[in-house]
mmCIF file of C-alpha atoms and ligand atoms in Angstrom:
data_model
loop_
_atom_site.group_PDB
_atom_site.id
_atom_site.type_symbol
_atom_site.label_atom_id
_atom_site.label_comp_id
_atom_site.label_asym_id
_atom_site.label_seq_id
_atom_site.Cartn_x
_atom_site.Cartn_y
_atom_site.Cartn_z
ATOM 1 C CA MET A 233 93.917 97.504 139.284
ATOM 2 C CA ALA A 234 94.065 101.010 140.111
ATOM 3 C CA ASP A 235 90.735 102.850 141.209
ATOM 4 C CA LYS A 236 89.582 104.877 138.337
ATOM 5 C CA ASP A 237 88.109 107.670 140.296
ATOM 6 C CA GLY A 238 90.232 110.846 140.656
ATOM 7 C CA LEU A 239 92.798 109.792 138.082
ATOM 8 C CA LYS A 240 94.780 112.692 136.785
ATOM 9 C CA VAL A 241 94.861 113.296 132.962
ATOM 10 C CA ALA A 242 98.394 112.465 131.662
ATOM 11 C CA LYS A 243 100.053 115.431 130.110
ATOM 12 C CA ASP A 244 103.587 115.695 130.692
ATOM 13 C CA TYR A 245 104.854 113.972 127.540
ATOM 14 C CA LYS A 246 108.200 115.866 127.069
ATOM 15 C CA VAL A 247 107.964 115.564 123.272
ATOM 16 C CA ASP A 248 111.259 117.499 122.628
ATOM 17 C CA ILE A 249 113.268 114.903 124.582
ATOM 18 C CA PRO A 250 114.217 111.816 122.473
ATOM 19 C CA PHE A 251 113.416 108.297 123.770
ATOM 20 C CA ALA A 252 115.944 107.536 126.578
ATOM 21 C CA ASN A 253 116.921 103.924 126.233
ATOM 22 C CA ASN A 254 118.423 104.337 122.866
ATOM 23 C CA GLU A 255 122.102 102.970 123.225
ATOM 24 C CA GLY A 256 122.996 100.089 121.104
ATOM 25 C CA PHE A 257 120.217 99.448 118.482
ATOM 26 C CA TYR A 258 118.466 101.989 116.258
ATOM 27 C CA VAL A 259 114.931 100.683 116.561
ATOM 28 C CA LYS A 260 112.842 102.348 119.452
ATOM 29 C CA GLY A 261 112.296 100.153 122.609
ATOM 30 C CA ALA A 262 114.336 97.038 120.958
ATOM 31 C CA ASN A 263 117.636 97.583 122.769
ATOM 32 C CA ASN A 264 117.036 94.682 125.035
ATOM 33 C CA LEU A 265 115.830 92.353 122.449
ATOM 34 C CA ASP A 266 117.725 89.273 121.104
ATOM 35 C CA TRP A 267 119.636 89.154 117.740
ATOM 36 C CA GLY A 268 116.711 87.310 115.939
ATOM 37 C CA MET A 269 114.183 90.111 116.868
ATOM 38 C CA GLN A 270 116.739 92.800 116.106
ATOM 39 C CA LYS A 271 117.416 91.090 112.666
ATOM 40 C CA HIS A 272 113.623 90.998 111.868
ATOM 41 C CA LEU A 273 113.424 94.759 112.848
ATOM 42 C CA SER A 274 116.248 95.623 110.623
ATOM 43 C CA ASN A 275 114.393 93.961 107.704
ATOM 44 C CA ILE A 276 111.253 96.326 108.575
ATOM 45 C CA PHE A 277 113.098 99.521 109.481
ATOM 46 C CA ASN A 278 115.816 100.733 107.090
ATOM 47 C CA PRO A 279 118.911 100.906 109.069
ATOM 48 C CA LYS A 280 120.025 104.175 107.369
ATOM 49 C CA SER A 281 116.933 106.223 107.704
ATOM 50 C CA GLY A 282 115.494 104.180 110.693
ATOM 51 C CA ASN A 283 112.131 104.327 108.934
ATOM 52 C CA SER A 284 109.786 102.069 106.794
ATOM 53 C CA VAL A 285 107.397 102.005 103.892
ATOM 54 C CA MET A 286 105.131 99.272 104.563
ATOM 55 C CA PHE A 287 102.704 98.414 101.654
ATOM 56 C CA ALA A 288 99.459 97.100 103.217
ATOM 57 C CA PHE A 289 97.490 94.809 100.851
ATOM 58 C CA ASP A 290 95.828 92.674 103.642
ATOM 59 C CA HIS A 291 92.281 94.354 102.955
ATOM 60 C CA GLY A 292 91.036 91.244 101.382
ATOM 61 C CA TYR A 293 91.233 89.431 104.840
ATOM 62 C CA PHE A 294 87.770 91.027 105.576
ATOM 63 C CA MET A 295 86.948 93.052 102.287
ATOM 64 C CA GLY A 296 87.659 90.372 99.914
ATOM 65 C CA SER A 297 88.576 91.684 96.331
ATOM 66 C CA THR A 298 89.170 95.367 96.775
ATOM 67 C CA ALA A 299 89.406 98.145 94.235
ATOM 68 C CA GLY A 300 93.192 98.383 93.160
ATOM 69 C CA LEU A 301 93.956 94.798 94.526
ATOM 70 C CA GLU A 302 92.187 92.890 91.994
ATOM 71 C CA ARG A 303 95.471 91.246 90.616
ATOM 72 C CA LEU A 304 98.032 91.015 93.429
ATOM 73 C CA ASP A 305 100.214 88.895 91.100
ATOM 74 C CA LEU A 306 100.696 91.982 88.684
ATOM 75 C CA LEU A 307 100.843 94.771 91.408
ATOM 76 C CA LEU A 308 103.199 93.394 93.896
ATOM 77 C CA PRO A 309 106.188 92.579 91.843
ATOM 78 C CA LYS A 310 105.992 96.318 90.248
ATOM 79 C CA LEU A 311 105.795 97.895 93.633
ATOM 80 C CA ALA A 312 108.542 95.828 95.380
ATOM 81 C CA PRO A 313 111.489 98.010 94.392
ATOM 82 C CA TYR A 314 109.988 101.079 96.103
ATOM 83 C CA VAL A 315 108.651 99.611 99.407
ATOM 84 C CA ASP A 316 110.347 97.964 102.373
ATOM 85 C CA VAL A 317 107.815 95.671 103.713
ATOM 86 C CA PHE A 318 104.865 93.901 102.225
ATOM 87 C CA MET A 319 101.946 93.505 104.558
ATOM 88 C CA GLY A 320 99.458 90.842 103.712
ATOM 89 C CA THR A 321 97.756 87.375 104.253
ATOM 90 C CA ARG A 322 99.557 84.206 103.990
ATOM 91 C CA GLY A 323 97.146 83.340 101.165
ATOM 92 C CA ALA A 324 98.217 86.615 99.115
ATOM 93 C CA ILE A 325 101.869 86.434 99.839
ATOM 94 C CA ARG A 326 102.250 82.677 99.229
ATOM 95 C CA THR A 327 100.416 82.754 95.870
ATOM 96 C CA CYS A 328 101.321 86.340 94.575
ATOM 97 C CA VAL A 329 104.787 87.264 95.869
ATOM 98 C CA PRO A 330 107.454 85.518 94.195
ATOM 99 C CA PRO A 331 109.939 84.206 96.953
ATOM 100 C CA GLN A 332 113.141 85.804 95.216
ATOM 101 C CA ILE A 333 111.622 89.244 96.053
ATOM 102 C CA THR A 334 113.606 89.983 99.245
ATOM 103 C CA LYS A 335 111.188 92.576 101.053
ATOM 104 C CA GLY A 336 110.409 92.412 104.736
ATOM 105 C CA ILE A 337 107.061 90.413 105.486
ATOM 106 C CA ALA A 338 104.391 91.741 107.805
ATOM 107 C CA LEU A 339 102.081 88.707 107.839
ATOM 108 C CA ARG A 340 98.438 89.235 108.914
ATOM 109 C CA VAL A 341 97.572 86.565 111.398
ATOM 110 C CA SER A 342 94.387 87.614 112.850
ATOM 111 C CA SER A 343 90.992 87.024 111.041
ATOM 112 C CA GLY A 344 87.418 86.268 111.748
ATOM 113 C CA SER A 345 85.166 89.199 110.447
ATOM 114 C CA SER A 346 83.869 90.247 106.994
ATOM 115 C CA MET A 347 82.440 93.207 105.536
ATOM 116 C CA LEU A 348 79.020 91.440 105.945
ATOM 117 C CA ASN A 349 79.256 91.814 109.690
ATOM 118 C CA ASP A 350 78.185 94.909 111.636
ATOM 119 C CA ASP A 351 80.694 94.310 114.459
ATOM 120 C CA LEU A 352 84.050 93.501 113.005
ATOM 121 C CA SER A 353 85.817 93.345 116.533
ATOM 122 C CA HIS A 354 85.585 89.554 116.906
ATOM 123 C CA GLU A 355 88.550 87.846 115.528
ATOM 124 C CA VAL A 356 90.808 84.724 116.146
ATOM 125 C CA VAL A 357 94.364 83.934 115.574
ATOM 126 C CA ALA A 358 94.197 82.295 112.357
ATOM 127 C CA VAL A 359 97.976 81.290 111.516
ATOM 128 C CA ASP A 360 100.097 79.120 113.580
ATOM 129 C CA ILE A 361 103.490 80.171 114.617
ATOM 130 C CA GLU A 362 105.076 77.460 112.743
ATOM 131 C CA ASP A 363 103.561 78.861 109.410
ATOM 132 C CA ALA A 364 104.846 82.398 110.257
ATOM 133 C CA ILE A 365 108.429 80.725 110.679
ATOM 134 C CA ARG A 366 107.964 78.934 107.423
ATOM 135 C CA MET A 367 107.116 82.134 105.655
ATOM 136 C CA ASN A 368 110.006 83.869 107.385
ATOM 137 C CA ALA A 369 107.611 86.504 108.634
ATOM 138 C CA ASP A 370 109.407 89.646 109.810
ATOM 139 C CA CYS A 371 106.421 90.488 112.098
ATOM 140 C CA MET A 372 102.883 89.051 112.684
ATOM 141 C CA ALA A 373 100.073 91.683 112.521
ATOM 142 C CA VAL A 374 97.058 91.341 114.930
ATOM 143 C CA GLN A 375 94.201 93.597 114.894
ATOM 144 C CA THR A 376 93.440 95.168 118.446
ATOM 145 C CA PHE A 377 89.984 96.474 119.281
ATOM 146 C CA ILE A 378 90.286 98.611 122.344
ATOM 147 C CA GLY A 379 87.033 99.780 123.792
ATOM 148 C CA ALA A 380 85.001 97.516 121.356
ATOM 149 C CA ASP A 381 82.959 94.512 121.976
ATOM 150 C CA GLY A 382 85.630 92.272 120.988
ATOM 151 C CA GLN A 383 88.273 93.765 123.329
ATOM 152 C CA LEU A 384 88.824 90.933 125.260
ATOM 153 C CA SER A 385 89.268 88.476 122.511
ATOM 154 C CA SER A 386 91.451 90.565 120.570
ATOM 155 C CA ILE A 387 93.814 91.271 123.653
ATOM 156 C CA ASP A 388 93.757 87.416 124.141
ATOM 157 C CA ASN A 389 94.788 87.046 120.476
ATOM 158 C CA LEU A 390 97.462 89.687 120.783
ATOM 159 C CA SER A 391 98.896 88.065 123.974
ATOM 160 C CA LYS A 392 98.971 84.611 122.120
ATOM 161 C CA VAL A 393 100.952 85.887 119.236
ATOM 162 C CA ILE A 394 103.431 88.075 121.366
ATOM 163 C CA ASN A 395 104.021 85.042 123.396
ATOM 164 C CA ALA A 396 104.623 82.812 120.409
ATOM 165 C CA GLY A 397 106.595 85.587 118.746
ATOM 166 C CA MET A 398 108.817 85.668 122.023
ATOM 167 C CA ARG A 399 109.546 81.995 121.760
ATOM 168 C CA TYR A 400 110.794 82.272 118.134
ATOM 169 C CA SER A 401 112.117 85.865 118.117
ATOM 170 C CA ILE A 402 109.447 86.993 115.714
ATOM 171 C CA PRO A 403 108.202 90.773 116.413
ATOM 172 C CA THR A 404 104.447 91.407 116.626
ATOM 173 C CA LEU A 405 102.762 94.361 114.954
ATOM 174 C CA GLY A 406 99.765 95.651 117.184
ATOM 175 C CA VAL A 407 97.256 97.197 114.752
ATOM 176 C CA VAL A 408 95.086 99.595 116.602
ATOM 177 C CA ALA A 409 91.577 99.076 114.972
ATOM 178 C CA VAL A 410 89.057 101.998 114.713
ATOM 179 C CA GLY A 411 85.585 100.741 114.906
ATOM 180 C CA LYS A 412 82.695 102.602 113.354
ATOM 181 C CA ASP A 413 81.501 103.975 116.859
ATOM 182 C CA MET A 414 84.967 104.916 117.953
ATOM 183 C CA ALA A 415 86.076 108.510 118.058
ATOM 184 C CA ARG A 416 89.420 109.183 116.413
ATOM 185 C CA THR A 417 90.659 111.441 119.088
ATOM 186 C CA ASP A 418 94.262 111.574 120.521
ATOM 187 C CA ARG A 419 92.670 110.527 123.935
ATOM 188 C CA PHE A 420 91.531 107.318 122.167
ATOM 189 C CA PHE A 421 94.728 106.933 120.377
ATOM 190 C CA LYS A 422 96.968 107.363 123.541
ATOM 191 C CA LEU A 423 94.988 104.686 125.372
ATOM 192 C CA ALA A 424 95.046 102.135 122.507
ATOM 193 C CA THR A 425 98.665 102.514 121.456
ATOM 194 C CA ARG A 426 99.963 102.384 124.954
ATOM 195 C CA ILE A 427 97.915 99.446 126.020
ATOM 196 C CA VAL A 428 99.070 97.560 123.000
ATOM 197 C CA ALA A 429 102.700 98.644 123.559
ATOM 198 C CA GLU A 430 102.537 97.659 127.146
ATOM 199 C CA MET A 431 101.187 94.085 126.255
ATOM 200 C CA GLY A 432 104.554 93.563 124.557
ATOM 201 C CA VAL A 433 104.523 94.375 120.718
ATOM 202 C CA GLN A 434 107.635 95.412 119.059
ATOM 203 C CA LEU A 435 105.747 97.885 116.790
ATOM 204 C CA VAL A 436 102.297 99.693 116.664
ATOM 205 C CA LYS A 437 100.211 100.640 113.648
ATOM 206 C CA THR A 438 97.798 103.649 114.330
ATOM 207 C CA TYR A 439 96.286 106.592 112.537
ATOM 208 C CA ASN A 440 97.140 110.208 112.597
ATOM 209 C CA CYS A 441 95.231 112.463 114.841
ATOM 210 C CA ASP A 442 95.537 115.808 116.863
ATOM 211 C CA ASN A 443 98.646 115.806 119.152
ATOM 212 C CA PHE A 444 100.321 112.872 117.289
ATOM 213 C CA GLU A 445 103.687 113.824 118.691
ATOM 214 C CA GLU A 446 102.290 113.036 122.162
ATOM 215 C CA ILE A 447 101.199 109.566 121.155
ATOM 216 C CA VAL A 448 104.656 108.934 119.753
ATOM 217 C CA ALA A 449 106.461 110.135 122.901
ATOM 218 C CA ALA A 450 104.130 108.023 125.244
ATOM 219 C CA CYS A 451 104.635 104.810 123.240
ATOM 220 C CA PRO A 452 107.912 103.022 123.872
ATOM 221 C CA VAL A 453 108.052 101.345 120.357
ATOM 222 C CA PRO A 454 107.949 102.590 116.838
ATOM 223 C CA ILE A 455 104.696 103.632 115.339
ATOM 224 C CA VAL A 456 103.747 103.261 111.702
ATOM 225 C CA VAL A 457 100.663 105.119 110.479
ATOM 226 C CA ALA A 458 97.954 103.680 108.229
ATOM 227 C CA GLY A 459 96.925 105.688 105.314
ATOM 228 C CA GLY A 460 93.239 105.322 105.634
ATOM 229 C CA LYS A 461 90.712 105.939 103.038
ATOM 230 C CA LYS A 462 91.892 107.212 99.439
ATOM 231 C CA LEU A 463 92.916 110.938 99.416
ATOM 232 C CA PRO A 464 94.001 113.047 96.405
ATOM 233 C CA GLU A 465 97.728 112.433 96.106
ATOM 234 C CA PRO A 466 98.848 115.833 97.634
ATOM 235 C CA GLU A 467 96.704 115.204 100.624
ATOM 236 C CA ALA A 468 98.084 111.655 101.208
ATOM 237 C CA LEU A 469 101.762 112.765 101.033
ATOM 238 C CA ASN A 470 100.889 115.516 103.433
ATOM 239 C CA LEU A 471 99.652 112.881 105.639
ATOM 240 C CA ALA A 472 102.886 111.061 105.355
ATOM 241 C CA TYR A 473 104.996 114.179 105.950
ATOM 242 C CA THR A 474 103.044 115.393 108.888
ATOM 243 C CA VAL A 475 103.309 112.039 110.761
ATOM 244 C CA ILE A 476 106.995 111.400 109.902
ATOM 245 C CA SER A 477 107.825 115.113 111.066
ATOM 246 C CA LYS A 478 106.041 114.145 114.307
ATOM 247 C CA GLY A 479 108.112 111.261 115.039
ATOM 248 C CA ALA A 480 106.312 108.148 113.194
ATOM 249 C CA ARG A 481 108.975 105.778 112.153
ATOM 250 C CA GLY A 482 107.027 104.843 108.879
ATOM 251 C CA VAL A 483 103.749 104.487 107.145
ATOM 252 C CA ASP A 484 101.739 101.182 106.377
ATOM 253 C CA MET A 485 99.957 102.601 103.467
ATOM 254 C CA GLY A 486 97.443 100.783 101.453
ATOM 255 C CA ARG A 487 94.639 102.468 99.482
ATOM 256 C CA ASN A 488 96.569 105.738 99.101
ATOM 257 C CA ILE A 489 99.166 103.687 97.036
ATOM 258 C CA PHE A 490 97.055 100.933 95.261
ATOM 259 C CA GLN A 491 94.007 103.068 94.438
ATOM 260 C CA SER A 492 96.276 105.818 93.044
ATOM 261 C CA GLU A 493 96.064 106.063 89.281
ATOM 262 C CA HIS A 494 99.807 105.608 89.316
ATOM 263 C CA PRO A 495 100.722 103.386 92.323
ATOM 264 C CA VAL A 496 104.220 102.771 91.621
ATOM 265 C CA GLU A 497 105.210 106.608 91.413
ATOM 266 C CA MET A 498 103.049 107.127 94.438
ATOM 267 C CA ALA A 499 105.048 104.498 96.535
ATOM 268 C CA GLN A 500 108.197 106.188 95.221
ATOM 269 C CA ALA A 501 107.000 109.668 96.359
ATOM 270 C CA VAL A 502 106.016 108.305 99.798
ATOM 271 C CA ALA A 503 109.464 106.757 100.153
ATOM 272 C CA LYS A 504 111.114 110.047 99.376
ATOM 273 C CA ILE A 505 109.318 111.493 102.484
ATOM 274 C CA VAL A 506 109.908 108.402 104.720
ATOM 275 C CA HIS A 507 113.489 107.970 103.936
ATOM 276 C CA GLU A 508 115.067 110.950 102.203
ATOM 277 C CA GLY A 509 113.546 113.905 104.065
ATOM 278 C CA PHE A 510 111.572 115.327 101.256
ATOM 279 C CA THR A 511 108.631 117.515 102.302
ATOM 280 C CA ASP A 512 105.118 116.797 100.844
ATOM 281 C CA LYS A 513 105.339 119.509 98.351
ATOM 282 C CA GLU A 514 108.769 118.196 97.072
ATOM 283 C CA ALA A 515 107.362 114.682 97.049
ATOM 284 C CA TYR A 516 104.396 115.735 95.020
ATOM 285 C CA GLU A 517 106.718 117.571 92.535
ATOM 286 C CA PHE A 518 108.600 114.268 92.315
ATOM 287 C CA TYR A 519 105.246 112.358 91.744
ATOM 288 C CA LEU A 520 104.228 114.903 88.898
ATOM 289 C CA ASP A 521 107.495 114.685 87.193
ATOM 290 C CA ALA A 522 107.480 110.784 87.482
ATOM 291 C CA ILE A 523 104.014 110.273 85.851
ATOM 292 C CA HIS A 524 104.802 112.529 82.829
HETATM 293 C C1 R5P B 849 93.940 97.450 108.673
HETATM 294 O O1 R5P B 849 94.320 96.971 109.361
HETATM 295 C C2 R5P B 849 93.848 97.201 107.144
HETATM 296 O O2 R5P B 849 93.785 95.781 106.888
HETATM 297 C C3 R5P B 849 95.025 97.850 106.396
HETATM 298 O O3 R5P B 849 96.271 97.224 106.531
HETATM 299 C C4 R5P B 849 95.241 99.193 106.845
HETATM 300 O O4 R5P B 849 93.975 99.862 107.076
HETATM 301 C C5 R5P B 849 96.192 100.035 105.992
HETATM 302 O O5 R5P B 849 95.595 100.303 104.786
HETATM 303 P P1 R5P B 849 95.097 101.689 104.304
HETATM 304 O O6 R5P B 849 96.260 102.493 104.299
HETATM 305 O O7 R5P B 849 94.198 101.338 103.096
HETATM 306 O O8 R5P B 849 94.115 102.064 105.550
#
């Protein structure tokens, strides 16, 4: 391990120069992966836009019944036409997603905390690789707590899932967790996203922050951005527009869709930004027209 003293601060991100190893397959960092991995990534990232609208409804894995997600069986079929990927637990997906809905599946495979804990950073791998295969998962999502008490176990979980995924050509989604004591700075997200990418994940989920384009430039796999707490619709659309403009390859949005008064129209508006190049203002106009 390098001596930490006297390390220079990374700053030469060359954000205007596109990722170089980009011949052959359109998903960042996936050129050297096999057919099965590339097929799953194509189920996640639309081959035309290269981007993805992931709908996150895995909140129940530690929050239980969440406002807006009380009736997954009613919500999910309505949203299906407007999103690329369903991100949820195996319990929610098996029970509430009719198998004839042909969406990508991001399967939440780590678990172990609940809202009743102060420290959420201690998790285990809760889903066998065989069950991910049975569910035809397009990626397996693992929460990763860099800098938190549970860092070691979460990196252990992440490594086990990546190793299993490599055996069966199923990508791993490294989910950068933000604990309550962690500063949401670009310094933290640069550290966390790069560690997770170097562990070997095929895609990373993180949050927006200052200098987001530098985080994208330094991360050799695609980044999708979480929506976070519920915002007024124009602000949530601005978040989506900002991160897509700065190089995110999609959003993995939950509350800003399912807690909207109009989740279907909100999902459509987000997709306009992610896939069709709409600005946030154009997408909001679309949203207002759609709800009236
Ligand atoms: C995080 O790991 C959660 O389980 C959610 O998937 C994530 O936070 C995205 O949902 P939201 O947009 O509501 O933050």
